[in-house]
Coordinates of C-alpha atoms in Angstrom, one line a residue:
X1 CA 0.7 -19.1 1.4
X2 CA 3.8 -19.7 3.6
X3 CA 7.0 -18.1 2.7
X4 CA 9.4 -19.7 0.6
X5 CA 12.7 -18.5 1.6
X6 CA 14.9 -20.1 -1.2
X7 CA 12.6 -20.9 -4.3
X8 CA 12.2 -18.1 -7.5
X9 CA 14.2 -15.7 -4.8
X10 CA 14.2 -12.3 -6.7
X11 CA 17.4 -10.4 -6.7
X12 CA 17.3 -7.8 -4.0
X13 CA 18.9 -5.0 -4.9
X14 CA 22.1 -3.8 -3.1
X15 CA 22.3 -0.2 -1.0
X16 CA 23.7 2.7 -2.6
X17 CA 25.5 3.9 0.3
X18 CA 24.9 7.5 2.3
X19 CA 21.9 5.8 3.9
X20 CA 18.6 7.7 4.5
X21 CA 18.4 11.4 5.6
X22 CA 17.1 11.2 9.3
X23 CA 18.5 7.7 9.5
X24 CA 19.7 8.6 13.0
X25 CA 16.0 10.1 14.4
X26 CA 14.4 7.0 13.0
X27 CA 17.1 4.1 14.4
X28 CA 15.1 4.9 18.1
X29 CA 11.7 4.9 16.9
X30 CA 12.6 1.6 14.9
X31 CA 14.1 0.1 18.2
X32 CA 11.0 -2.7 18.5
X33 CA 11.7 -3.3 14.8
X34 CA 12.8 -7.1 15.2
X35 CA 16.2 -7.0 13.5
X36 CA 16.8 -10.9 12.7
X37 CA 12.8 -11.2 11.4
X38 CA 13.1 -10.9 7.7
X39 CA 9.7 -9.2 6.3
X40 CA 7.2 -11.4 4.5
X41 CA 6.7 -8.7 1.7
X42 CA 10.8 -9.3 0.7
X43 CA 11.1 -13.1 1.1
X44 CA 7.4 -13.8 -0.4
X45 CA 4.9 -11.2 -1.6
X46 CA 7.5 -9.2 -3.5
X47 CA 9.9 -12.1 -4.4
X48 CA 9.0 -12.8 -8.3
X49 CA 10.0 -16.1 -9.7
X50 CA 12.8 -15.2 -12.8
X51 CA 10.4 -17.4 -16.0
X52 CA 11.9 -15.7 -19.2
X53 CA 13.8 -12.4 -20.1
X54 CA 11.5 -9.7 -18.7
X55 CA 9.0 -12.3 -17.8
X56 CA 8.4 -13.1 -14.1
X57 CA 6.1 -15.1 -12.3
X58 CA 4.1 -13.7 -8.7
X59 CA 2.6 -15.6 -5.7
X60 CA -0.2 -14.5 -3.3
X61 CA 0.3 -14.3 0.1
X62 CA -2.9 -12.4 1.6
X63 CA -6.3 -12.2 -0.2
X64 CA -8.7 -9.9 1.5
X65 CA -11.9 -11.0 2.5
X66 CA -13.6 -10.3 -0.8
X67 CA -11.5 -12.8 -2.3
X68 CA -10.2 -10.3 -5.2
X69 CA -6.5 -10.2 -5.2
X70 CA -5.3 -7.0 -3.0
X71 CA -4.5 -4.3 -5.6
X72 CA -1.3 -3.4 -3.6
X73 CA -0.4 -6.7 -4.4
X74 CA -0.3 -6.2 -8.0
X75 CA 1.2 -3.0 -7.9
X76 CA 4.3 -3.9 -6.1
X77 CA 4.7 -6.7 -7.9
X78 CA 4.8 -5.1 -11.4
X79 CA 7.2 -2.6 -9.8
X80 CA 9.6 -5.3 -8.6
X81 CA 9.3 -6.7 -12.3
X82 CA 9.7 -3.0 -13.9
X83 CA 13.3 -2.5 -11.8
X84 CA 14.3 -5.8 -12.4
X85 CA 15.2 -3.9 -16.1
X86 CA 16.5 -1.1 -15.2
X87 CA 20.2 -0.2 -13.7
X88 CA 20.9 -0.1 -10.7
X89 CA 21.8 3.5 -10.7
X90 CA 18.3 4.4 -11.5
X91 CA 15.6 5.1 -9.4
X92 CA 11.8 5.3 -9.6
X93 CA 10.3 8.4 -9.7
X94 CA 6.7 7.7 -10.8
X95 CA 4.1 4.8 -11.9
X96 CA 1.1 4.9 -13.7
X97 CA -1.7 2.0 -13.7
X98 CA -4.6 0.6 -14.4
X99 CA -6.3 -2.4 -13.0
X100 CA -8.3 -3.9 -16.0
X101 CA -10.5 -7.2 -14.6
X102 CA -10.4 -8.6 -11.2
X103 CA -7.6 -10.9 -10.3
X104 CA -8.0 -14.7 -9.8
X105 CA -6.3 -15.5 -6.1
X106 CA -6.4 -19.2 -7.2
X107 CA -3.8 -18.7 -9.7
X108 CA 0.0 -17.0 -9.9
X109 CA -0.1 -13.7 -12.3
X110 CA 2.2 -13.4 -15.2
X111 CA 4.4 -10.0 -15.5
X112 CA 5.6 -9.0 -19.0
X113 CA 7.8 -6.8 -19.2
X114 CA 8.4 -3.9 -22.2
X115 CA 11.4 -1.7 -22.2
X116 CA 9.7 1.0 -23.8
X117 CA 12.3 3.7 -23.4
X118 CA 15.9 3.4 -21.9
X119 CA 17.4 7.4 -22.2
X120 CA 20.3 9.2 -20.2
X121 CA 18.1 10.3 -17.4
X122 CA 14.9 9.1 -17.9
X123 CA 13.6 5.2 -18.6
X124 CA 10.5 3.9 -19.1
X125 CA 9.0 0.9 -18.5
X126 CA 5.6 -1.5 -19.5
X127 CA 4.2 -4.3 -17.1
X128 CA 1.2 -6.5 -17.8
X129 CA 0.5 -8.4 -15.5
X130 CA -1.7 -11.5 -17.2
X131 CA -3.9 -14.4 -15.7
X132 CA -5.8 -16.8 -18.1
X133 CA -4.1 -15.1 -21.4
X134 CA -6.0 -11.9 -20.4
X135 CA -4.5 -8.7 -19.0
X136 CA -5.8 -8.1 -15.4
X137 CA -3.6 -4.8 -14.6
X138 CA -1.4 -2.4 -16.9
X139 CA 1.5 0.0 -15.8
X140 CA 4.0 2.0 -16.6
X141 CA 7.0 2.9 -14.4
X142 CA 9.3 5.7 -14.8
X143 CA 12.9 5.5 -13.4
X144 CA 15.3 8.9 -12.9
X145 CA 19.1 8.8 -12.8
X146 CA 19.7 10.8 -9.2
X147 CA 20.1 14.5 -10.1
X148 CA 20.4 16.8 -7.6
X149 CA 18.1 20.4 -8.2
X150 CA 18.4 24.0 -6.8
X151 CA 14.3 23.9 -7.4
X152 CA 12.6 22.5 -4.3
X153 CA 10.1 23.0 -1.9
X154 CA 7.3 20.7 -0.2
X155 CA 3.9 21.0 2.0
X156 CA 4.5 20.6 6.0
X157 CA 3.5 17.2 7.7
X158 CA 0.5 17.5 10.1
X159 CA 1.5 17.7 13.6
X160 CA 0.4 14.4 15.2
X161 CA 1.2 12.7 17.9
X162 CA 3.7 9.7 17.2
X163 CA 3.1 5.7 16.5
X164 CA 4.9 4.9 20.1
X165 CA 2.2 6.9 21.8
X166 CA -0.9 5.3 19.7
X167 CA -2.3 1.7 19.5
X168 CA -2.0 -0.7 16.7
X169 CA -5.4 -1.6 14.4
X170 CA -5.2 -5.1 16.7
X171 CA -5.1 -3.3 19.9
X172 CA -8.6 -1.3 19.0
X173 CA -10.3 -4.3 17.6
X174 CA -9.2 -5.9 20.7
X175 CA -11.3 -3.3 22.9
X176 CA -14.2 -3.3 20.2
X177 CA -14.6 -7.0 21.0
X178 CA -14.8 -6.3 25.1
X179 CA -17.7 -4.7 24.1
X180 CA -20.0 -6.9 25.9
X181 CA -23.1 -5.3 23.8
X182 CA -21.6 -5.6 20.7
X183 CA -23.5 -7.1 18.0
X184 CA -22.5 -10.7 16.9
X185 CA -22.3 -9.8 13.0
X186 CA -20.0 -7.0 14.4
X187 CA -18.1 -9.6 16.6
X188 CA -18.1 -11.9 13.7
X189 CA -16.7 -9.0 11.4
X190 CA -13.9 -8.1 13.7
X191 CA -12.6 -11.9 14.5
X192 CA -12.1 -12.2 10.5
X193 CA -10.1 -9.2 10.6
X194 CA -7.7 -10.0 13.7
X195 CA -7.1 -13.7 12.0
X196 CA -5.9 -12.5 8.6
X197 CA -2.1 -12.5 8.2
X198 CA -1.6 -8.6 6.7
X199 CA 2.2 -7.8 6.4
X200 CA 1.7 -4.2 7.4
X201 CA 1.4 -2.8 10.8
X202 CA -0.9 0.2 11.1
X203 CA -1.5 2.6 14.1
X204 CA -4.4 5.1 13.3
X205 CA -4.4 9.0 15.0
X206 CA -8.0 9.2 14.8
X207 CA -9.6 5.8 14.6
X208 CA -12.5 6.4 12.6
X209 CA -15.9 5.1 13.8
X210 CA -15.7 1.2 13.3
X211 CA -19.5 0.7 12.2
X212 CA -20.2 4.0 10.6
X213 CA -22.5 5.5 12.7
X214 CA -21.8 8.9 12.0
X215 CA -21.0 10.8 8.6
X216 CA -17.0 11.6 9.4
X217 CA -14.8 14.2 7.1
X218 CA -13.3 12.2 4.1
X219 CA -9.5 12.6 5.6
X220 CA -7.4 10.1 7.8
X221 CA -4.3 9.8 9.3
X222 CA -2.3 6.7 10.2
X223 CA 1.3 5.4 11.0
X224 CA 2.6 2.4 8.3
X225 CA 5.0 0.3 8.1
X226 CA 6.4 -3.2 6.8
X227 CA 6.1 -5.9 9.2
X228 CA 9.7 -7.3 9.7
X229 CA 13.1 -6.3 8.7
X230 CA 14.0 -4.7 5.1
X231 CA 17.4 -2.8 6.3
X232 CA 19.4 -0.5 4.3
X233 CA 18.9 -1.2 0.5
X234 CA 18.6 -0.3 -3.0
X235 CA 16.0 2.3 -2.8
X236 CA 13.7 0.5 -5.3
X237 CA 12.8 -2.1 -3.0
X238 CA 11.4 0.2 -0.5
X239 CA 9.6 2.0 -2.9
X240 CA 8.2 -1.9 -4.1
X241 CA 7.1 -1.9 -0.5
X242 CA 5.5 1.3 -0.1
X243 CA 3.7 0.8 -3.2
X244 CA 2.2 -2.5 -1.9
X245 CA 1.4 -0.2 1.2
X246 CA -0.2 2.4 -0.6
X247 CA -2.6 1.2 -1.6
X248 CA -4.2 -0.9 2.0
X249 CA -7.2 1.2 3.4
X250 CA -6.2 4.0 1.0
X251 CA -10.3 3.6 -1.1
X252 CA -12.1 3.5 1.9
X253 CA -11.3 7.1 2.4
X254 CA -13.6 8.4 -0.1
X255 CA -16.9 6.5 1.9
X256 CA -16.5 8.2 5.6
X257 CA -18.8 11.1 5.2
X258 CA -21.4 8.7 4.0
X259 CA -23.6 5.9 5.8
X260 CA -24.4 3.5 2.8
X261 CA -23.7 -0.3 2.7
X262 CA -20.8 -0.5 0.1
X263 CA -22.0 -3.7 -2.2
X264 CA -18.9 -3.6 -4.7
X265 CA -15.4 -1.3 -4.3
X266 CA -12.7 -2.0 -5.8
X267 CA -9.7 0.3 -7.9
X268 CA -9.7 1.9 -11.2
X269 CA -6.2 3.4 -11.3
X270 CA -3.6 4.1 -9.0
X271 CA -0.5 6.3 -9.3
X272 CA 2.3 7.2 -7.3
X273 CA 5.4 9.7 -7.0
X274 CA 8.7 9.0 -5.3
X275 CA 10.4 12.1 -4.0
X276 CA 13.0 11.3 -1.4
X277 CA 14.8 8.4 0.2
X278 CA 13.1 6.5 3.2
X279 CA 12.8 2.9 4.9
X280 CA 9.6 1.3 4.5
X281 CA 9.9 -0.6 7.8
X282 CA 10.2 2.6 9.7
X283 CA 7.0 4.1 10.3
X284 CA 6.0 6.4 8.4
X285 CA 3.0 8.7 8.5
X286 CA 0.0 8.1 6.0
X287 CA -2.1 11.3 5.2
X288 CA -5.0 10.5 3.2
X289 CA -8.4 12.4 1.9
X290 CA -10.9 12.2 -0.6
X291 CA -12.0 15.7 -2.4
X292 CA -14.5 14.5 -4.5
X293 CA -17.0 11.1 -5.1
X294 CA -19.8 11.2 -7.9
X295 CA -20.3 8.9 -10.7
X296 CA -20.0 5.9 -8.4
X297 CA -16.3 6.7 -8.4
X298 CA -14.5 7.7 -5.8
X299 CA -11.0 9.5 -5.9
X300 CA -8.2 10.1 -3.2
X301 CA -5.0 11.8 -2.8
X302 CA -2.4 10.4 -0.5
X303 CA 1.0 11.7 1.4
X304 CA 3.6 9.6 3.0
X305 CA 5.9 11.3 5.3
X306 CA 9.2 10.6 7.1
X307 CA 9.1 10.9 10.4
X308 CA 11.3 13.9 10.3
X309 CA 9.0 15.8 8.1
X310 CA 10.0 15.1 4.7
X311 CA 7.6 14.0 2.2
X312 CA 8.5 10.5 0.6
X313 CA 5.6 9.7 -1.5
X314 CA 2.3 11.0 -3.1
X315 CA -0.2 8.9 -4.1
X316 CA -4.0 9.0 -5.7
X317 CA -6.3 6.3 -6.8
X318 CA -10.0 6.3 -8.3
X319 CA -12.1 3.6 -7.9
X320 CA -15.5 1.9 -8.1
X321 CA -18.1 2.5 -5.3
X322 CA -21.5 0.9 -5.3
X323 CA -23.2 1.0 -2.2
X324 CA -27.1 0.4 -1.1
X325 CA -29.5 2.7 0.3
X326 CA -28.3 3.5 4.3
X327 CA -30.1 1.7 7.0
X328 CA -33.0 3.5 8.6
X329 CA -31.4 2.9 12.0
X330 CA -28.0 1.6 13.2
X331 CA -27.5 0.1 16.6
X332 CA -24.6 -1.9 18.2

């Protein structure tokens, strides 16, 4: 759906001031950031249309191939709608959600809003998000007044090598597609995948193996970012962002060390932690693994870190993973 610069335009939120910590390591890396290119997730995907008190309406702007609405989507969304009634001196610290029926991409989705709590630190509050009178997606978001605390201490980021050094996700399908042996439902495959319009960039430190050949450990790494400009900003919008991030290749984790077919995946729940300040148009590293799959669930636990080392976010989702029986043998 193109981008509709002046129509339903949610209120972004203004910056707080003092900037992000690391601000100054991150301005060179961001250097091929285009500044004037405003992104797609602010002016469309994340821009909710003001219906009601506490009652907003969302657009789609990229439906993945299975034609289900993209979970990250919804979850950004419904964040944007939970700050919208909250202060402006209060941050998120935490959401909780479900998704409850599969979304209908034909349609816009409701978000109601419930201010469940509002207290002197802490406020909570309620989204449903609602298409055809039914609920499609429950959450609950938490928002902090900024304290500061003598009590902290975090894991170390995994030494890898940076984005500039790696290739983008296009650049490697690019060389898959060279592949003068490669298998037309392959080629096929990868030609739907460069022509859909995703508003994150994504450069993997270990691609994993395109076509599954091999079982792989259930852990992978990549740089993430927005596409466009987001600047300096109320903090909630960049965690509306990463939370629309989160959740793109974040599932597929939990299926590397196995060679079946998936027929149906698609998320159960999805929750998230905010922990320090950072720009979601910088790139920012994504650690993700999967410790355990049974059930025909699947559930993984996921890290995004600062470029300097400081852990922004944590993340973990559980979803639905019904595959067939593996091929007998796999050739390009």
């Amino acid at each position: 759906m193109a981008a509709r610069p002046d129509a339903g335009r949610s209120r972004v939120l203004p910056a707080e001031g003092g900037g992000v910590p690391g601000e100054k390591e991150a301005a060179a890396a961001a250097a091929d950031q285009p500044g004037d290119l405003r992104s797609v997730l602010v002016t469309s995907v994340l821009n909710l249309e003001p219906l009601d008190l506490d009652l907003f309406r969302g657009r789609h702007y990229w439906v993945p191939v299975s034609q289900r609405l993209f979970g990250g989507q919804i979850v950004g969304q419904a964040l944007v709608a939970a700050a919208k009634a909250v202060g402006e001196e209060l941050q998120v610290h935490s959401l909780h959600c479900y998704f409850v029926r599969a979304g209908d991409p034909s349609v816009p989705v409701l978000y109601q809003v419930e201010r469940t709590r509002t207290g002197r630190s802490f406020s909570v509050r309620s989204v449903k998000a609602i298409q055809h009178g039914k609920a499609i997606f429950i959450c609950q978001a938490s928002f902090q007044e900024v304290q500061a605390s003598p009590v902290q201490h975090q894991f170390h980021m995994p030494d890898v090598p940076l984005p500039e050094e790696l290739q983008t996700q296009e650049e490697l399908i690019q060389q898959y597609l060279q592949d003068p042996n490669l298998m037309e439902k392959y080629r096929r495959g990868l030609n739907k995948m460069l022509a859909q319009e995703v508003p994150i960039e994504m450069k993997p430190v270990n691609p994993p193996d395109l076509f599954h050949q091999n079982p792989q450990e259930p852990k992978q790494l990549f740089w993430v970012r927005a596409r466009g400009h987001i600047g300096d900003c109320d903090m909630k919008l960049h965690c509306c962002v990463a939370a629309y991030i989160s959740d793109y290749a974040f599932l597929g984790t939990a299926l590397l060390p196995h060679r079946h077919r998936v027929r149906f995946m698609v998320s159960l729940d999805h929750s998230m932690w905010f922990h320090a300040p950072f720009r979601a148009d910088h790139w920012m590293l994504y650690e993700c693994e999967s410790p355990w799959a049974g059930g025909c669930r699947g559930l993984v636990h996921g890290r995004l870190w600062r470029r300097d080392g400081v852990l922004a976010v944590s993340c973990a989702q559980e979803g639905v993973i019904r595959v067939q029986a593996p091929p007998t043998e796999s050739k390009l």
